Amino acid sequence: MSAIQISSDLRDLEDATLEGFFVGWPNPPSAATLRRLICESDIRFFAIDSDTGQCVAYLTGLTDNVLFSYLSSLEVLPDYQGRGIGQELVQRFLETTTHVYATDLVCDPEVQPFYQRCGLIPYHAMVMRRRDCL
Ligand SMILES: CC(C)(COP(=O)(O)OP(=O)(O)OC[C@H]1O[C@@H](n2cnc3c(N)ncnc32)[C@H](O)[C@@H]1OP(=O)(O)O)[C@@H](O)C(=O)NCCC(=O)NCCS
């Protein structure tokens, strides 16, 4: 099994490929858009397969560093799921945000058990989606 390196240092992302994400999206954002998403986020962690140089998972988050933090995106490539990478990225995010009151996220019901394993609890949410921004 290949070695996975987890990092938040954008220099480690410079040469990494960012293909294959947004599985199931009808109109997936490009690799360039994903790179921008990761770079512009307050908090980011990503996993690189050091054998292939491929980015195989990423997590992004936002915070005001006072009360709130928001886990805005998380995805592990299908071939790399079930190896503890997702949980490790969430753990890193939670360790980075222990100084704020709330950590929130929105997810589909089928992913709730995963986040519960990571220590979060089900709650309520309101959202707006602007598909023309994609
Ligand atoms: C959900 C996702 C991030 C999980 O990442 P992963 O690396 O496969 O998960 P891990 O290997 O770290 O799993 C950690 C634990 O959660 C469990 N788990 C993982 N996905 C699960 C799911 N969908 N439902 C229930 N449990 C799940 C694992 O079995 C493991 O349990 P264990 O500790 O008892 O062995 C990944 O499957 C993914 O990217 N899915 C598609 C995109 C997505 O849904 N992202 C979330 C958007 S909010």
XYZ file of C-alpha atoms and ligand atoms in Angstrom:
182
model
C 0.000 0.000 0.000
C 1.359 3.425 -0.938
C 2.506 6.016 1.607
C 0.098 8.854 2.302
C 1.435 12.207 3.421
C -0.957 14.649 5.100
C -0.098 18.335 4.887
C -1.508 21.848 5.098
C 1.539 23.409 3.474
C 0.539 24.735 0.060
C 4.073 24.122 -1.239
C 3.289 20.395 -0.986
C 0.310 20.908 -3.278
C 2.191 22.771 -6.016
C 3.249 19.687 -7.983
C 0.347 17.434 -6.992
C -2.385 16.459 -9.447
C -5.951 17.197 -8.366
C -8.015 14.964 -10.640
C -11.012 12.707 -9.988
C -12.775 14.721 -7.284
C -16.432 15.860 -7.095
C -17.598 12.315 -7.808
C -21.248 12.270 -8.916
C -21.479 16.015 -9.513
C -23.302 16.682 -12.821
C -21.091 19.678 -13.517
C -17.896 19.137 -11.495
C -15.623 22.129 -10.830
C -12.274 21.912 -12.627
C -8.979 20.933 -11.009
C -7.962 24.607 -11.195
C -11.099 25.624 -9.292
C -10.439 22.959 -6.656
C -6.871 24.219 -6.262
C -8.222 27.741 -5.735
C -10.788 26.461 -3.212
C -8.054 24.786 -1.181
C -5.678 27.747 -1.374
C -8.309 30.357 -0.423
C -9.710 28.489 2.594
C -8.738 29.563 6.122
C -7.985 25.969 7.014
C -6.974 23.188 4.684
C -5.500 19.732 4.919
C -4.802 17.408 2.061
C -3.392 13.925 1.532
C -0.785 13.169 -1.113
C 0.106 9.707 -2.360
C 3.890 10.015 -2.301
C 4.278 7.215 -4.872
C 2.214 8.981 -7.547
C 2.276 12.636 -6.459
C -1.499 12.632 -6.635
C -3.652 14.542 -4.143
C -6.078 11.845 -2.962
C -8.107 13.733 -0.355
C -8.718 17.272 0.829
C -10.566 19.091 3.597
C -11.287 22.810 3.686
C -12.666 24.973 6.482
C -13.502 28.556 7.396
C -13.316 30.265 10.779
C -13.717 33.674 12.425
C -11.249 32.518 15.116
C -13.698 33.764 17.766
C -16.832 31.634 17.977
C -17.342 29.690 14.793
C -15.630 27.283 12.476
C -17.149 25.607 9.472
C -15.969 22.451 7.786
C -16.824 23.398 4.226
C -15.623 20.462 2.141
C -14.145 17.011 2.500
C -13.564 14.357 -0.109
C -11.440 11.233 -0.331
C -10.957 9.668 -3.785
C -12.911 6.382 -4.074
C -9.774 4.185 -4.346
C -8.470 5.659 -1.083
C -11.653 5.524 1.009
C -11.880 3.246 4.035
C -8.243 3.747 5.008
C -8.776 6.271 7.796
C -7.786 9.281 5.685
C -11.136 11.091 6.027
C -11.191 10.682 9.788
C -7.572 11.851 10.065
C -8.345 15.025 8.077
C -11.382 15.787 10.286
C -9.264 15.160 13.392
C -6.639 17.665 12.157
C -9.398 20.201 11.484
C -10.869 19.740 14.993
C -7.427 20.102 16.580
C -6.965 23.376 14.680
C -10.269 24.818 15.923
C -10.282 23.954 19.646
C -10.200 27.693 20.488
C -13.664 28.386 18.997
C -17.081 27.485 20.387
C -18.717 25.868 17.358
C -17.720 23.559 14.558
C -20.514 23.170 12.015
C -20.966 21.418 8.705
C -23.726 20.365 6.342
C -23.826 16.829 4.970
C -26.110 14.230 3.433
C -27.808 11.849 5.902
C -25.741 8.868 4.701
C -22.511 10.565 5.806
C -23.781 11.455 9.294
C -22.508 8.171 10.828
C -19.010 9.005 9.570
C -19.087 12.442 11.213
C -20.575 10.954 14.394
C -17.531 8.649 14.552
C -15.441 11.823 14.336
C -17.239 13.255 17.408
C -19.881 15.534 15.832
C -23.616 15.339 16.556
C -26.629 15.668 14.195
C -28.291 19.111 14.237
C -30.306 21.397 11.897
C -29.212 23.563 8.982
C -30.502 26.162 6.509
C -28.757 26.598 3.188
C -28.793 28.473 -0.124
C -27.086 27.128 -3.260
C -26.038 29.348 -6.198
C -25.462 26.894 -9.042
C -24.487 29.681 -11.442
C -21.357 30.228 -9.331
C -19.969 26.797 -10.216
C -17.206 10.320 3.741
C -15.712 10.202 3.451
C -15.046 11.555 3.572
C -15.090 9.233 4.483
O -13.676 9.175 4.271
P -12.884 7.797 4.430
O -11.442 8.092 4.364
O -13.423 6.810 3.467
O -13.327 7.359 5.903
P -12.410 6.669 7.013
O -11.691 5.517 6.403
O -11.584 7.699 7.704
O -13.534 6.147 7.995
C -13.519 6.386 9.386
C -14.647 5.579 10.019
O -15.901 6.029 9.491
C -16.592 4.936 8.853
N -17.248 5.469 7.662
C -16.686 6.012 6.580
N -17.630 6.420 5.696
C -18.818 6.106 6.269
C -20.177 6.284 5.872
N -20.501 6.873 4.710
N -21.136 5.859 6.705
C -20.816 5.265 7.895
N -19.550 5.092 8.335
C -18.570 5.508 7.532
C -15.499 3.931 8.516
O -16.025 2.628 8.422
C -14.551 4.086 9.687
O -15.086 3.397 10.816
P -14.122 2.606 11.846
O -13.299 3.662 12.520
O -15.066 1.911 12.731
O -13.301 1.701 10.992
C -15.451 9.583 2.054
O -16.145 8.372 1.942
C -15.840 10.484 0.894
O -15.054 11.295 0.433
N -17.076 10.332 0.391
C -17.536 11.097 -0.775
C -17.640 12.581 -0.526
C -18.421 12.923 0.717
O -19.494 12.357 0.992
N -17.871 13.868 1.488
C -18.510 14.401 2.653
C -19.204 15.671 2.235
S -19.903 16.489 3.614
